Structure formats: structure tokens, C-alpha cells
């Protein structure tokens, strides 16, 4: 009952695989584009495209207006994968020699602190470096405080080696339904941004997935969705499918053992699950060393042969165990989906006290990844 594609299966020591659905990537980008209603879309692919792979993201999001990420090495991979459009570094550069790479790879950089300003002022002459000026409007991570932004803009505008492409900021609470709910509400951050940008004519770039999908359009030229493009929700109160999104990553494996457990018998470490009736337990080839969350409680949904059954027993390093009562025909080799179209990653994340973002990014290097569609 091998259901995985043979060439892949032949290379894999155990039956686990993450499938990246490029058609779902294209679908989600289109959904973002519709929400953006004329605003241009940076596809955010930091952290190895939220665990999906930079090269696969370049293929799936080739219809984006720009690609945004954090890491110079990943930026190089994006260029090598053939992307010649706008490419932005969301944290900008870190040391003077990075500016050479910015020119070589034609990167746009976010400038958010004084140290970067000094490096730009000291940069050797060369083709202009494109910058976005970042304002801190309440997140208090990166960015110039609103009263500094005018001066920063003037300093950068005076540099022949710099071209100012826009102004940016980042929301702390765009997943809140009420834009006026404080502290650090959406409307408060927008007011601070308006104040920071007063007198500056430059395109604005503000919205992440939550701002884009959960709120009316903002006055900005560019949006920067990440998580929504991978088919997960930016906010636990909304399902990804309800937002018109399709799961991109499927974490798939198989049953590697099935056993009958008598009432009163326990399963796994800590004997967390105790059978109340005669129970068929399925052993699934996936554990926390594959990136599955160890905190997943009993009852977490797992799809076995297309039937959603509950986890039964603690997640271990290489295996999880499930209660097969609902699917008597399941046997060794039956395909299992840990997350994907049948089991929303957001649901596994919620039950484990985290978010889909973290699960995607934590997909372990030992899991083979393949692109489909
Ligand atoms: C990660 C990131 C985004 C995308 O956020 P999502 O919640 O994944 O849509 C946008 N802007 C910045 C600055 C980011 O770091």
C-alpha cells in the first residue's frame, strides 16, 4: 500500500514527506491580489519561505510584484532561481560589506536604524541602493520614531548613492477585529505613521496578511502578506478556508504499525492515553523530530486514509499514536496526513498552543520536501 510517488519513496528511509502545492500558492497569491485591490504585492518568503523552500516559493509566487525576505543567502538563491523583479530585505543590511551585495543582487533594503544610515553615508560610490524607510509606530522593534523620520528622509534624500522607494511600518495588532481596540491599536499606529510621513511624498507599504485579509484596504502602494500565501490564517478567529485560502503544505506519512489495546492499557510515554474500551491504535511515522509539535494533546486531528481520527498518547521523537476506532479498514501502509487540506495546520497549532507560522517554519530538515502541481 505505498501511496507516495515511487521515485521519492525510493530515496526516503521512512515514509514521511512534505508536499508543497504550487497551484495552491498561485491560488493564494491571487486571493491576496484580489484583497489588495490594485495595491502591489510583496510575497514574503523569509525563513526559507515559511519552511516551504525558497526555490519553490519563487516558482509558486512568480506572479507577485516583489519578493521580500530577511537573509542575504536566501536573496541570492532567489536571484539564482531566476527572479529578476523587486527583492526586498525586511531587516535591511547588517554590515558595510552587505551594501556590495545589495548592489550586486539589486536588493531593496529597509532602513530602520542610525547604524544603517551611517553605513549608507559612508558607502563607496556605485549604482543607487533602493531603500524603504521604516517608522516605529508602536511595535517597538525596528524603525525610527515618528519625530525622527523627516530628518532621516532628508539625510537619505541627499545621498546620490541612495534611492528612496517608500515608507514602511509594521502592525502589532492587525489580527484584532476592532481597529480602535487598544493598546497600540491599528488606528493609533496609522495615525503615528501619518505623522511620521508628513510632508514626504513616497509610496507606502504597511499591510501584513492580517491587515490585508481582515480589514478594509489601507492607503498604501504595496502590501506584504506572508502567512496567507501559504494557506494558513493570520488570526485564530478566522479559518484559512473561510478567507478563501488553500493549504500549501501537506505533511504526509503512513501507518507503520497497528495494534489492539485492551481496556485499561495505556499507550506511549507517560501513559497519557488509557483505553476505555478495546481500541485499535495506529502508529504513525512522524514525531517531534520531524517538526510535529510535541505539545499536541490527545484528540488532535490526524487524517488516516481520509478519515479524521484523534491522537491518542504523547508525541514522541519519531512517532505519534492515533485511535483508529473510526476507521476499521486502516492498516500498515495506509496514508496519513498530519496537516494539509484535510487537517488544517492552524487547528494542530491551536491545540498545541502555537500558530501555523511556527509549525511551518519548524518542519525538520530530515523531512523530504517535494513540489507538486
Ligand atoms: C513576516 C513579515 C510580514 C508578513 O507577515 P504575515 O503575518 O506572515 O503576513 C510582513 N512584514 C514584515 C516586516 C514581516 O517581518
JSON list of N, CA, C and O and ligand atoms in Angstrom, two decimals, residues 44 46 50 90 134 170 208-209 224-227 357, ligand 1:
[
{"chain": "A", "resi": 44, "resn": "UNK", "atom": "N", "xyz": [6.02, 37.61, 0.89]},
{"chain": "A", "resi": 44, "resn": "UNK", "atom": "CA", "xyz": [7.04, 37.46, 1.94]},
{"chain": "A", "resi": 44, "resn": "UNK", "atom": "C", "xyz": [7.46, 35.99, 2.01]},
{"chain": "A", "resi": 44, "resn": "UNK", "atom": "O", "xyz": [6.63, 35.11, 2.23]},
{"chain": "A", "resi": 46, "resn": "UNK", "atom": "N", "xyz": [10.43, 34.96, 3.82]},
{"chain": "A", "resi": 46, "resn": "UNK", "atom": "CA", "xyz": [11.52, 34.79, 4.79]},
{"chain": "A", "resi": 46, "resn": "UNK", "atom": "C", "xyz": [11.47, 33.39, 5.40]},
{"chain": "A", "resi": 46, "resn": "UNK", "atom": "O", "xyz": [10.49, 32.67, 5.23]},
{"chain": "A", "resi": 50, "resn": "UNK", "atom": "N", "xyz": [8.78, 30.32, 4.89]},
{"chain": "A", "resi": 50, "resn": "UNK", "atom": "CA", "xyz": [7.97, 29.76, 5.98]},
{"chain": "A", "resi": 50, "resn": "UNK", "atom": "C", "xyz": [8.08, 28.22, 5.95]},
{"chain": "A", "resi": 50, "resn": "UNK", "atom": "O", "xyz": [7.09, 27.51, 6.15]},
{"chain": "A", "resi": 90, "resn": "UNK", "atom": "N", "xyz": [13.73, 42.75, 4.53]},
{"chain": "A", "resi": 90, "resn": "UNK", "atom": "CA", "xyz": [12.82, 43.37, 5.50]},
{"chain": "A", "resi": 90, "resn": "UNK", "atom": "C", "xyz": [13.54, 43.93, 6.73]},
{"chain": "A", "resi": 90, "resn": "UNK", "atom": "O", "xyz": [13.00, 44.77, 7.43]},
{"chain": "A", "resi": 134, "resn": "UNK", "atom": "N", "xyz": [11.77, 52.79, 7.46]},
{"chain": "A", "resi": 134, "resn": "UNK", "atom": "CA", "xyz": [10.80, 52.17, 8.37]},
{"chain": "A", "resi": 134, "resn": "UNK", "atom": "C", "xyz": [10.57, 53.05, 9.58]},
{"chain": "A", "resi": 134, "resn": "UNK", "atom": "O", "xyz": [11.51, 53.50, 10.24]},
{"chain": "A", "resi": 170, "resn": "UNK", "atom": "N", "xyz": [5.04, 48.44, 10.54]},
{"chain": "A", "resi": 170, "resn": "UNK", "atom": "CA", "xyz": [4.52, 47.09, 10.78]},
{"chain": "A", "resi": 170, "resn": "UNK", "atom": "C", "xyz": [3.53, 47.13, 11.94]},
{"chain": "A", "resi": 170, "resn": "UNK", "atom": "O", "xyz": [3.78, 47.78, 12.95]},
{"chain": "A", "resi": 208, "resn": "UNK", "atom": "N", "xyz": [0.44, 43.54, 6.52]},
{"chain": "A", "resi": 208, "resn": "UNK", "atom": "CA", "xyz": [0.76, 42.11, 6.54]},
{"chain": "A", "resi": 208, "resn": "UNK", "atom": "C", "xyz": [-0.52, 41.34, 6.20]},
{"chain": "A", "resi": 208, "resn": "UNK", "atom": "O", "xyz": [-1.54, 41.93, 5.83]},
{"chain": "A", "resi": 209, "resn": "UNK", "atom": "N", "xyz": [-0.48, 40.00, 6.34]},
{"chain": "A", "resi": 209, "resn": "UNK", "atom": "CA", "xyz": [-1.66, 39.20, 5.97]},
{"chain": "A", "resi": 209, "resn": "UNK", "atom": "C", "xyz": [-2.90, 39.62, 6.75]},
{"chain": "A", "resi": 209, "resn": "UNK", "atom": "O", "xyz": [-3.99, 39.73, 6.18]},
{"chain": "A", "resi": 224, "resn": "UNK", "atom": "N", "xyz": [2.26, 43.44, 2.11]},
{"chain": "A", "resi": 224, "resn": "UNK", "atom": "CA", "xyz": [3.33, 42.45, 2.35]},
{"chain": "A", "resi": 224, "resn": "UNK", "atom": "C", "xyz": [2.78, 41.20, 3.03]},
{"chain": "A", "resi": 224, "resn": "UNK", "atom": "O", "xyz": [3.13, 40.90, 4.17]},
{"chain": "A", "resi": 225, "resn": "UNK", "atom": "N", "xyz": [1.92, 40.44, 2.38]},
{"chain": "A", "resi": 225, "resn": "UNK", "atom": "CA", "xyz": [1.42, 39.23, 3.03]},
{"chain": "A", "resi": 225, "resn": "UNK", "atom": "C", "xyz": [2.46, 38.11, 3.04]},
{"chain": "A", "resi": 225, "resn": "UNK", "atom": "O", "xyz": [3.23, 37.96, 2.09]},
{"chain": "A", "resi": 226, "resn": "UNK", "atom": "N", "xyz": [2.43, 37.35, 4.13]},
{"chain": "A", "resi": 226, "resn": "UNK", "atom": "CA", "xyz": [3.27, 36.16, 4.22]},
{"chain": "A", "resi": 226, "resn": "UNK", "atom": "C", "xyz": [2.37, 34.95, 4.44]},
{"chain": "A", "resi": 226, "resn": "UNK", "atom": "O", "xyz": [2.01, 34.24, 3.50]},
{"chain": "A", "resi": 227, "resn": "UNK", "atom": "N", "xyz": [1.96, 34.76, 5.67]},
{"chain": "A", "resi": 227, "resn": "UNK", "atom": "CA", "xyz": [1.30, 33.51, 6.08]},
{"chain": "A", "resi": 227, "resn": "UNK", "atom": "C", "xyz": [0.12, 33.14, 5.18]},
{"chain": "A", "resi": 227, "resn": "UNK", "atom": "O", "xyz": [-0.08, 31.96, 4.87]},
{"chain": "A", "resi": 357, "resn": "UNK", "atom": "N", "xyz": [2.32, 29.50, 11.65]},
{"chain": "A", "resi": 357, "resn": "UNK", "atom": "CA", "xyz": [3.63, 30.03, 11.27]},
{"chain": "A", "resi": 357, "resn": "UNK", "atom": "C", "xyz": [4.75, 29.15, 11.87]},
{"chain": "A", "resi": 357, "resn": "UNK", "atom": "O", "xyz": [5.71, 28.79, 11.19]},
{"chain": "B", "resi": 1, "resn": "LIG", "atom": "C1", "xyz": [6.88, 38.50, 8.30]},
{"chain": "B", "resi": 1, "resn": "LIG", "atom": "C2", "xyz": [6.54, 39.88, 7.91]},
{"chain": "B", "resi": 1, "resn": "LIG", "atom": "C3", "xyz": [5.41, 40.14, 7.14]},
{"chain": "B", "resi": 1, "resn": "LIG", "atom": "C4", "xyz": [4.40, 39.07, 6.76]},
{"chain": "B", "resi": 1, "resn": "LIG", "atom": "O1", "xyz": [3.61, 38.79, 7.89]},
{"chain": "B", "resi": 1, "resn": "LIG", "atom": "P1", "xyz": [2.43, 37.72, 7.82]},
{"chain": "B", "resi": 1, "resn": "LIG", "atom": "O2", "xyz": [1.79, 37.82, 9.15]},
{"chain": "B", "resi": 1, "resn": "LIG", "atom": "O3", "xyz": [3.07, 36.40, 7.61]},
{"chain": "B", "resi": 1, "resn": "LIG", "atom": "O4", "xyz": [1.57, 38.12, 6.70]},
{"chain": "B", "resi": 1, "resn": "LIG", "atom": "C5", "xyz": [5.19, 41.43, 6.71]},
{"chain": "B", "resi": 1, "resn": "LIG", "atom": "N1", "xyz": [6.05, 42.43, 7.06]},
{"chain": "B", "resi": 1, "resn": "LIG", "atom": "C6", "xyz": [7.15, 42.21, 7.82]},
{"chain": "B", "resi": 1, "resn": "LIG", "atom": "C7", "xyz": [8.03, 43.34, 8.17]},
{"chain": "B", "resi": 1, "resn": "LIG", "atom": "C8", "xyz": [7.42, 40.93, 8.26]},
{"chain": "B", "resi": 1, "resn": "LIG", "atom": "O5", "xyz": [8.51, 40.71, 9.01]}
]
